[in-house]
Coordinates of C-alpha atoms and ligand atoms in Angstrom, one line a residue:
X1356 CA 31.2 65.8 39.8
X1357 CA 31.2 63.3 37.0
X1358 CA 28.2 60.9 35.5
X1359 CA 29.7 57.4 36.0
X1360 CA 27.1 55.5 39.1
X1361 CA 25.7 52.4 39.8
X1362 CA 22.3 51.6 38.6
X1363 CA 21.6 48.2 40.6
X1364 CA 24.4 46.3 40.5
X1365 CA 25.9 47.5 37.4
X1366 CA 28.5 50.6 36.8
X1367 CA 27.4 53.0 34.0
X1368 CA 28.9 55.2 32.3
X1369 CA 25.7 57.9 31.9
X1370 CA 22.9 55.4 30.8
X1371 CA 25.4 52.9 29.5
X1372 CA 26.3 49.5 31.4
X1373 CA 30.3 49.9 31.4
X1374 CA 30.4 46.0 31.1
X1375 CA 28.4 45.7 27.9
X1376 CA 30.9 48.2 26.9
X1377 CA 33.4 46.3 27.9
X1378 CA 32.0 43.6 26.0
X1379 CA 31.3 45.6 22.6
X1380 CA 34.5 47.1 22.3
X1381 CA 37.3 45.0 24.2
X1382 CA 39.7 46.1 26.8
X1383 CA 41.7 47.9 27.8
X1384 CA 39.0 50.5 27.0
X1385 CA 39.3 54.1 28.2
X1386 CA 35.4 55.3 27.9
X1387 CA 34.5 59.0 28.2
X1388 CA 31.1 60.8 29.4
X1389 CA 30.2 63.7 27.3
X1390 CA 28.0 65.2 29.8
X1391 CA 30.8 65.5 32.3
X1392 CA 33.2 67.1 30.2
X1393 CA 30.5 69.6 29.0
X1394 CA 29.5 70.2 32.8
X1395 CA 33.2 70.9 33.6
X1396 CA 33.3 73.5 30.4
X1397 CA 30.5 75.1 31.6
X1398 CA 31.8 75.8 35.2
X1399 CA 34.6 77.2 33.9
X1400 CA 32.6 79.2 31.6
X1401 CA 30.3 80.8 33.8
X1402 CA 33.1 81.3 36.7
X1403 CA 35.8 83.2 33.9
X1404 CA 34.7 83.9 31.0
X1405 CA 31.4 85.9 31.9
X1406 CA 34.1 88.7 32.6
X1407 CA 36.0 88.2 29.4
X1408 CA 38.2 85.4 30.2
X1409 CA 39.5 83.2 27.9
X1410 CA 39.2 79.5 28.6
X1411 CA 42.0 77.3 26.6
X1412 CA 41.9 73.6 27.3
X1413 CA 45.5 71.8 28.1
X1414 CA 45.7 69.5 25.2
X1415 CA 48.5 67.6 26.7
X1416 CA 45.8 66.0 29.4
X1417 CA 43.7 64.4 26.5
X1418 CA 44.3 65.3 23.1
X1419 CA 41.5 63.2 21.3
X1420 CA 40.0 64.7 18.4
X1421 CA 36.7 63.6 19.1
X1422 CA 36.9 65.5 22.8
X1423 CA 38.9 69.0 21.1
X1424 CA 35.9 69.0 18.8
X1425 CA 33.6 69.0 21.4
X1426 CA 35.4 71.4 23.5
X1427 CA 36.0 73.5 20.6
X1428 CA 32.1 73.6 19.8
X1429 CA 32.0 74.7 23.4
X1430 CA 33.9 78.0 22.5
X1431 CA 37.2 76.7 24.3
X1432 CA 40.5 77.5 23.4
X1433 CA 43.6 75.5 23.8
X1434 CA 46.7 75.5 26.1
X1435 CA 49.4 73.5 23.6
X1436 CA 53.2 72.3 24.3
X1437 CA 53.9 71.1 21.0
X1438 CA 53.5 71.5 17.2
X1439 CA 51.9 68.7 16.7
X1440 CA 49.3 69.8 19.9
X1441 CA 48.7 73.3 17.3
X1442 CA 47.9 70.5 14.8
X1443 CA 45.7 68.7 16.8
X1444 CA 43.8 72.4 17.8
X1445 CA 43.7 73.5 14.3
X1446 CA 42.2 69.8 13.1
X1447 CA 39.4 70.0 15.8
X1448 CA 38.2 73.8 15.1
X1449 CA 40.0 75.6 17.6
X1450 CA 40.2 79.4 17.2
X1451 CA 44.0 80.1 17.2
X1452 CA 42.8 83.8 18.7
X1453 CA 42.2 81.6 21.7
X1454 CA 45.6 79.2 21.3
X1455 CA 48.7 79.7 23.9
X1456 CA 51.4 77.9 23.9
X1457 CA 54.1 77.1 27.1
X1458 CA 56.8 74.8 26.7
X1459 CA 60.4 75.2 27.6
X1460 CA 61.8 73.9 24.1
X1461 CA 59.9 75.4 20.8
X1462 CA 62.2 75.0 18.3
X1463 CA 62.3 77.5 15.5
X1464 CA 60.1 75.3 13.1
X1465 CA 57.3 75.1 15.6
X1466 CA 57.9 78.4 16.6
X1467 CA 57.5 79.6 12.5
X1468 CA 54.2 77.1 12.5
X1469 CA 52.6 79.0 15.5
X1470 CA 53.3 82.5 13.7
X1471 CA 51.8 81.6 10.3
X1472 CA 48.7 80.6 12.2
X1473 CA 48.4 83.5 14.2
X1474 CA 47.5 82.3 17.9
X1475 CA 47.1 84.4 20.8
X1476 CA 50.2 84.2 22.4
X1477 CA 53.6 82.2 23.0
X1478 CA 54.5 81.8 26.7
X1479 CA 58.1 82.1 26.6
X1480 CA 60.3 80.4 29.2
X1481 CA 63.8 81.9 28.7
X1482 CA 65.9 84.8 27.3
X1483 CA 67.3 82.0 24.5
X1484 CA 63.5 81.1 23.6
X1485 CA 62.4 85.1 23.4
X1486 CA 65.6 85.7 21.0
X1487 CA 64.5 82.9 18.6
X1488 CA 61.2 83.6 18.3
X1489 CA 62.0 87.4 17.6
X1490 CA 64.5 85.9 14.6
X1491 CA 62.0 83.7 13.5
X1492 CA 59.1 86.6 13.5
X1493 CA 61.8 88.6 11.5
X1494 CA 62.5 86.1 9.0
X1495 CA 58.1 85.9 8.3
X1496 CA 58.3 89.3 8.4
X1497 CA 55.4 89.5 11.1
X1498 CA 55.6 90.3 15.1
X1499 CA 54.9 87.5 17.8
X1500 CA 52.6 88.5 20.3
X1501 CA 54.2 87.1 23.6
X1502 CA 54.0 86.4 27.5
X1503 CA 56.9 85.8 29.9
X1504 CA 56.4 82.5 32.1
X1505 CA 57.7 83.4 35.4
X1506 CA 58.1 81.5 38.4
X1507 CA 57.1 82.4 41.1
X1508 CA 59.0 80.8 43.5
X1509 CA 55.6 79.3 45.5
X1510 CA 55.1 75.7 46.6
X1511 CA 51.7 74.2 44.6
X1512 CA 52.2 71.7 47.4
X1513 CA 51.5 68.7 45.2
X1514 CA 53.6 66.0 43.6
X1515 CA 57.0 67.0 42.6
X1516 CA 57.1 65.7 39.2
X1517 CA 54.0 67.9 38.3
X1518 CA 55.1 70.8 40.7
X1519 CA 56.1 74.1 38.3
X1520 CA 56.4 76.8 40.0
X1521 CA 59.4 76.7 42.1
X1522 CA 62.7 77.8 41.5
X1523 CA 64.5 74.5 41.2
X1524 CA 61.7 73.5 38.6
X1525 CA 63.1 74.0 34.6
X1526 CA 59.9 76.4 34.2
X1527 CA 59.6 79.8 33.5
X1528 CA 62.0 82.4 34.4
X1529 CA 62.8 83.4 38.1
X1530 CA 60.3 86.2 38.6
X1531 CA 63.3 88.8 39.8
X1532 CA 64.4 89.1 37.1
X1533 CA 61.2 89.6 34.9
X1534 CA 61.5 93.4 34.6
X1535 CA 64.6 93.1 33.0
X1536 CA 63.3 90.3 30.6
X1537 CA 60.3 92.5 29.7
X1538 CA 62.7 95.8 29.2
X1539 CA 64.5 93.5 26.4
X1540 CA 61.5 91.9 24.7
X1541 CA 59.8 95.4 24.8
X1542 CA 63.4 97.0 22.5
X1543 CA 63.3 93.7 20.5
X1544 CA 61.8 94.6 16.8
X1545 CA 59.5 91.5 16.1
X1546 CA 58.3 91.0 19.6
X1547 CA 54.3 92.5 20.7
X1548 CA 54.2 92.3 24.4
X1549 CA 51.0 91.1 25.3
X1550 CA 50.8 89.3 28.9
X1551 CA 52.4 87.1 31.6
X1552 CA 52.2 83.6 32.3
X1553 CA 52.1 81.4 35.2
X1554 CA 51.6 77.4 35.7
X1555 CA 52.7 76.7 39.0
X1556 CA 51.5 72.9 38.8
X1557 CA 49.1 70.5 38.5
X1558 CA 46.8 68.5 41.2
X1559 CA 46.4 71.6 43.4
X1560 CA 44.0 70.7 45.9
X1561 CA 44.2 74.3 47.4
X1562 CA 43.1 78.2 46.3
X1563 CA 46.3 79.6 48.5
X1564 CA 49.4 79.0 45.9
X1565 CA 47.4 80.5 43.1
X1566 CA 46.7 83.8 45.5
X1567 CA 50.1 83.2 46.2
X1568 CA 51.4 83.5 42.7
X1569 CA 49.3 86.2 42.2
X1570 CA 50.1 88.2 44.6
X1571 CA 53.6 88.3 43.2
X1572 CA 52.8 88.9 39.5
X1573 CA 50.2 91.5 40.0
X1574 CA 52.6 94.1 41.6
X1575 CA 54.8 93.2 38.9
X1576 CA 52.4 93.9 36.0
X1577 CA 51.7 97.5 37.4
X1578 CA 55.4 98.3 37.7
X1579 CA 55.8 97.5 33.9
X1580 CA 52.9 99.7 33.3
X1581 CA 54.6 102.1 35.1
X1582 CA 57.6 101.6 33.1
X1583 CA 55.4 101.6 29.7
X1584 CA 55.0 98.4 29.0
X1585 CA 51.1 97.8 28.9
X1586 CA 50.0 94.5 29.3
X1587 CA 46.7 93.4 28.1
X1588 CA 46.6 89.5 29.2
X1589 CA 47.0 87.2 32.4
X1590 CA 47.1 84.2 32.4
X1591 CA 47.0 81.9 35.6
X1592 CA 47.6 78.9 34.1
X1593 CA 45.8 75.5 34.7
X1594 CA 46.7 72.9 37.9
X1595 CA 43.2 72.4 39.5
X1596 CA 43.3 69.0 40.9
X1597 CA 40.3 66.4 41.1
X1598 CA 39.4 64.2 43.7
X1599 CA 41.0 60.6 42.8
X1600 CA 40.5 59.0 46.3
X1601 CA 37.0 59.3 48.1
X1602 CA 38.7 59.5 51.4
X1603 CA 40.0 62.6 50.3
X1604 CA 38.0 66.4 50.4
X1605 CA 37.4 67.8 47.1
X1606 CA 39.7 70.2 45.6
X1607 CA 38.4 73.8 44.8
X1608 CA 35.8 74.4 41.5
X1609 CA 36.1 77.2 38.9
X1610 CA 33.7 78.8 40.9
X1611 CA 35.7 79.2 44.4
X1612 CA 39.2 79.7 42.3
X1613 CA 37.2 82.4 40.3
X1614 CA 35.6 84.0 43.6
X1615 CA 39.2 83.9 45.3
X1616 CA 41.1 85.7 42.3
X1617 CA 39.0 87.7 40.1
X1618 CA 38.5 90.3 43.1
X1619 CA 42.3 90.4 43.8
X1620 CA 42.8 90.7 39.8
X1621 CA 40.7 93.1 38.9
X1622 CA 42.4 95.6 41.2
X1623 CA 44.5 95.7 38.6
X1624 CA 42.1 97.2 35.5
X1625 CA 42.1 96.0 31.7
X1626 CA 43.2 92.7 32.3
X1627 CA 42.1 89.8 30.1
X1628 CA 42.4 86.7 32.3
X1629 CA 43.4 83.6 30.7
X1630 CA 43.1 79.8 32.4
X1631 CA 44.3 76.4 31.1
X1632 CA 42.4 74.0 32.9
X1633 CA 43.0 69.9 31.5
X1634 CA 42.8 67.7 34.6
X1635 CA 39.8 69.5 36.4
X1636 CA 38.0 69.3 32.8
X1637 CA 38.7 65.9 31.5
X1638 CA 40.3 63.8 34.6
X1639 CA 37.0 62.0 36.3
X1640 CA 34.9 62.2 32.6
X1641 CA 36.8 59.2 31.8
X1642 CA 37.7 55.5 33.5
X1643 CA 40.0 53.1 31.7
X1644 CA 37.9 49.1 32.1
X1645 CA 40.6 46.5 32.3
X1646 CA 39.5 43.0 32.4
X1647 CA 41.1 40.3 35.0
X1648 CA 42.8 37.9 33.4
X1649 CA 44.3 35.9 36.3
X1650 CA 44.9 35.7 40.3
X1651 CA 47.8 34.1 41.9
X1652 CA 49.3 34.1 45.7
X1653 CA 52.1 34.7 46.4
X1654 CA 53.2 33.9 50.8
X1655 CA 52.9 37.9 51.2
X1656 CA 50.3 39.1 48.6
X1657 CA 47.7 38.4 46.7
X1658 CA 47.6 40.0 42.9
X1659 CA 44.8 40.0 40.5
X1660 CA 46.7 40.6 36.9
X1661 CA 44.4 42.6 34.9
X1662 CA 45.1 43.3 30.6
X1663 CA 45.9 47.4 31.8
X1664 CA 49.0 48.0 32.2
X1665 CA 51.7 50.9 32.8
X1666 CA 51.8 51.2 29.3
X1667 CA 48.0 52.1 29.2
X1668 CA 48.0 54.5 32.2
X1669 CA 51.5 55.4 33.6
X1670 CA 50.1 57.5 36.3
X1671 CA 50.6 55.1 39.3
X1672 CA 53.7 53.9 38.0
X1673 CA 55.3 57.3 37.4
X1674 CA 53.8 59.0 40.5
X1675 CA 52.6 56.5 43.0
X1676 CA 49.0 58.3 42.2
X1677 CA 45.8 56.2 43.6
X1678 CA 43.0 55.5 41.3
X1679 CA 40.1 54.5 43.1
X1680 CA 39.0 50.7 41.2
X1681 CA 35.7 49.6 41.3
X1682 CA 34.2 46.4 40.3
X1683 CA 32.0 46.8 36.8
X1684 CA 29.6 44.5 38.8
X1685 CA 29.0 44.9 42.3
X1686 CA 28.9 41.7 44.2
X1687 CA 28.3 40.0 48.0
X1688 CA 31.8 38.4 47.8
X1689 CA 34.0 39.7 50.8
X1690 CA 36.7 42.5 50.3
X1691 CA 40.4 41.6 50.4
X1692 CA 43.7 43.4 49.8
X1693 CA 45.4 42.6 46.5
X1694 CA 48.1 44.7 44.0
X1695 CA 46.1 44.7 41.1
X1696 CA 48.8 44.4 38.2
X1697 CA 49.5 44.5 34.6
X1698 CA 51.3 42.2 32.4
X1699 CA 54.3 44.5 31.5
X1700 CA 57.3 42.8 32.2
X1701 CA 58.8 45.7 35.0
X1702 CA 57.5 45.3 38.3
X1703 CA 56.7 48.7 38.9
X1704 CA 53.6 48.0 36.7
X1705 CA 51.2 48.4 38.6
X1706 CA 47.4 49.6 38.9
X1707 CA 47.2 49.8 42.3
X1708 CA 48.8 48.8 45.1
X1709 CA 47.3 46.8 48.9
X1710 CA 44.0 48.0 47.8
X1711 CA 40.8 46.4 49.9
X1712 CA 38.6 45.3 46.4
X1713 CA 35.9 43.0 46.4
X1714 CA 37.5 39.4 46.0
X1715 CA 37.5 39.6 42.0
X1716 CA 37.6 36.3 39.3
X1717 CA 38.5 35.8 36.5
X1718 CA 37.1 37.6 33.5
X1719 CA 35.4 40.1 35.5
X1720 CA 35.8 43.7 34.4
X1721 CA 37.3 46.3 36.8
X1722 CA 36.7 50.1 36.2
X1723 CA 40.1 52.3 37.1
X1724 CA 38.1 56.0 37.6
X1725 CA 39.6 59.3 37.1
X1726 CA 41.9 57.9 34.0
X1727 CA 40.0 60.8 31.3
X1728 CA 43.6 63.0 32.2
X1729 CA 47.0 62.1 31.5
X1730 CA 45.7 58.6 30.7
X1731 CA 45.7 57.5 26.8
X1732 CA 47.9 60.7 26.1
X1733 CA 50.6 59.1 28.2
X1734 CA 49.9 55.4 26.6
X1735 CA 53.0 54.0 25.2
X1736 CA 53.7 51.0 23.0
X1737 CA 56.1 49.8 25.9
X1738 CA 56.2 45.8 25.7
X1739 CA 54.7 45.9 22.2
X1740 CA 51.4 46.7 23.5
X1741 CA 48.9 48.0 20.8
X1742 CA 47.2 51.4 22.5
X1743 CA 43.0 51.4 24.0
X1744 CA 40.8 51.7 22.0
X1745 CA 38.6 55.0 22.9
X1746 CA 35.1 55.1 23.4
X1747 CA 32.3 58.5 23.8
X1748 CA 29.0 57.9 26.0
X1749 CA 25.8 60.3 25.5
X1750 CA 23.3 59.6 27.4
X1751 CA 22.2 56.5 26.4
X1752 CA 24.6 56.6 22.8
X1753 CA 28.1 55.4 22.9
X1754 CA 30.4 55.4 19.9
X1755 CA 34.2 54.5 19.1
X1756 CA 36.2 57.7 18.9
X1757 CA 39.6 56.0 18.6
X1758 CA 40.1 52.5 17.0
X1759 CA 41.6 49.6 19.0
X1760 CA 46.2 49.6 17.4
X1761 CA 46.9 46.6 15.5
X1762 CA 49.7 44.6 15.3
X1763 CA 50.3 46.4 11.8
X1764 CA 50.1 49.9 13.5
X1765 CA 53.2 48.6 15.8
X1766 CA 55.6 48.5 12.7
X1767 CA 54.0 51.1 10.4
X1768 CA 56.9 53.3 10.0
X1769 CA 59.4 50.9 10.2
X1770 CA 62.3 50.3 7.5
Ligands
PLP2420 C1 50.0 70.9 31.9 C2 49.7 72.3 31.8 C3 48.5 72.8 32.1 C4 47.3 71.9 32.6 O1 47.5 71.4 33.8 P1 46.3 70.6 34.6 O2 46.9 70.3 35.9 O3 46.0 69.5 33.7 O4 45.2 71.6 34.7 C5 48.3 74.2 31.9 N1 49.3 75.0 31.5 C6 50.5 74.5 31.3 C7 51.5 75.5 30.8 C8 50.8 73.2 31.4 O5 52.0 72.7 31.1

């Protein structure tokens, strides 16, 4: 569900016309509705955290300040990869009791950054990473609270770039041999045991690979209880998808993946669940507006090259992923098939590709939907390309929440 409809002719974003937006602030323009990403908390609220759960937001999917304040208001935690992601958390009022942080390469100064600000846990992803951390919780004289990643070895059945959670995948460690990972880290001086971690990807359209995963990692949590090591917290990672192409049936809500695991979890008692939702939270709250700047014909295709390009949103490029575009302004004009492109100089920039669009001109505004995830955090400044500008809608409000680059910002930093 998100808030971005038609009112007559004209797209909105809430009660905002997208093209006046469009017009205000310049494109490429990624614009974000505040009362979808506050509808998507809530329904992750009321599905986990009603029984305790703790709900920590993926920064990597959108890591605007303006949106981790919002979310942080909102009582959400966050997932992080990176220091500069704890940063980011910290800046925006995130509780660090309600930070955990993945990643397969902390290195001992971000690993030191996390410990001084005491967050909830590390998820580590290999015997190397768990040594390190218990040096570097030696050397502050302090003792890291930690889950084990494992992997479970299940197929998310999604894309394999964002697919986790097999065994070929660099992610976590291979779930037989957890137990002996745990004995280790339960002997080592600076390490608190706390939970276990799982991510097995990202787009899952389906409940079954979660119940999947879980049906591995539960068993394995009550044999380290049995063997004396208590765990307190589970974590089941993020990886709900979100609808990107109309034709296709909606992926699961909080509510159903809440309904399909919390039974199966809670055979297991005293367990704090933990989920890291990005996409499903922040995905379809935001569209990127690109303006067309030309058409041309070539004897096979026709292309309609727009001021987005792979360097603004990488998704299609990098996955082949469909964004459904729509036309700021509706229109009478018949549909045709074109590759809407952008003007980086690869030709595997592109937007979309033998897409049936209303026969667009020049100028008009086209609105790419589902761009809120893994959009602007993936921008680059590939071709020289100063990054979008940000914009937040409220109802009828709309303000910038990150300012167009310059030409200036391309060099700062440079000697
Ligand atoms: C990327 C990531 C997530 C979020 O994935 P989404 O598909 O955006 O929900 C959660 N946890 C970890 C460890 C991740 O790397």
């Amino acid at each position: 569900m998100h808030y971005f409809s038609y009112k007559g002719n004209e797209l909105h974003a809430e009660g905002v016309s997208l093209e006046a937006l469009a017009r205000e602030y310049g494109t490429p323009l990624y614009v974000y509705s505040k009362g979808t990403i506050i509808r998507h908390i809530n329904a992750y609220k009321e599905a986990f955290c009603g029984s305790g759960g703790v709900l920590c937001f993926a920064l990597k999917a959108n890591p605007n300040g303006a949106i981790l304040k919002l979310l942080a208001q909102e009582g959400a935690g966050a997932d992080i990869v990176s220091g500069g992601e704890l940063f980011r958390a910290l800046k925006a009022g995130i509780s660090p009791a309600r930070i955990v942080y993945a990643g397969v390469g902390k290195t001992a100064d971000e690993i030191a950054y996390a410990l001084r600000k005491k967050i909830l846990m590390f998820n580590v992803e290999s015997g190397e990473e768990l040594e390190m951390i218990n040096e570097v919780a030696g050397g502050l004289r302090t003792k890291a609270p930690v889950a084990l990643r494992v992997n479970p070895d299940v197929d998310p059945r999604t894309h394999p770039y964002i697919s986790t959670g097999l065994k070929k995948y660099k992610f976590g460690m291979p779930i037989e041999d957890a137990l002996e990972f745990y004995r280790k880290a339960a002997k080592m001086e600076h390490i608190q045991v706390r939970g276990i971690h799982q991510h097995i990807g990202s787009q899952l359209t389906e409940v079954a690979p979660f119940r999947d995963s879980l049906k591995k990692v539960l068993p394995l949590i009550e044999r380290l209880r049995a063997s004396g090591i208590g765990l307190t917290h589970l974590d089941i990672g993020g990886g709900l998808g979100i609808r990107y192409n109309k034709e296709e049936k909606d992926p699961p809500v909080p509510e159903e993946l809440a309904g399909d695991l919390l039974p199966l979890i809670k055979r297991v008692p005293g367990l704090t669940v933990v989920v890291e939702p990005g996409r499903s939270i922040i995905g379809n709250a935001g569209v990127l507006l690109t303006k067309c700047l030309y058409r041309k014909k070539t004897g096979e295709k026709n292309f309609v090259i727009v001021d987005a390009g792979m360097n603004d949103l990488l998704r299609p490029s990098l996955y082949g992923s469909f964004h459904e575009i729509l036309p700021a302004r509706k229109n009478r004009r018949a549909c045709q098939a074109a590759d809407v492109v952008g003007p980086i100089c690869e030709s595997g920039d592109f937007l979309a590709k033998d897409r049936q669009l209303q026969a667009v001109r020049q100028g008009e505004i086209l609105c790419v939907m589902g761009a809120g995830a893994y959009g602007h955090s993936m921008s680059s400044n590939y071709n020289s390309r100063p990054r979008a500008a940000e914009v937040m809608v409220d109802g009828k409000k709309h303000r910038l929440i990150r300012k167009r680059e310059t030409y200036r910002d391309l060099v700062k930093g440079e000697l």
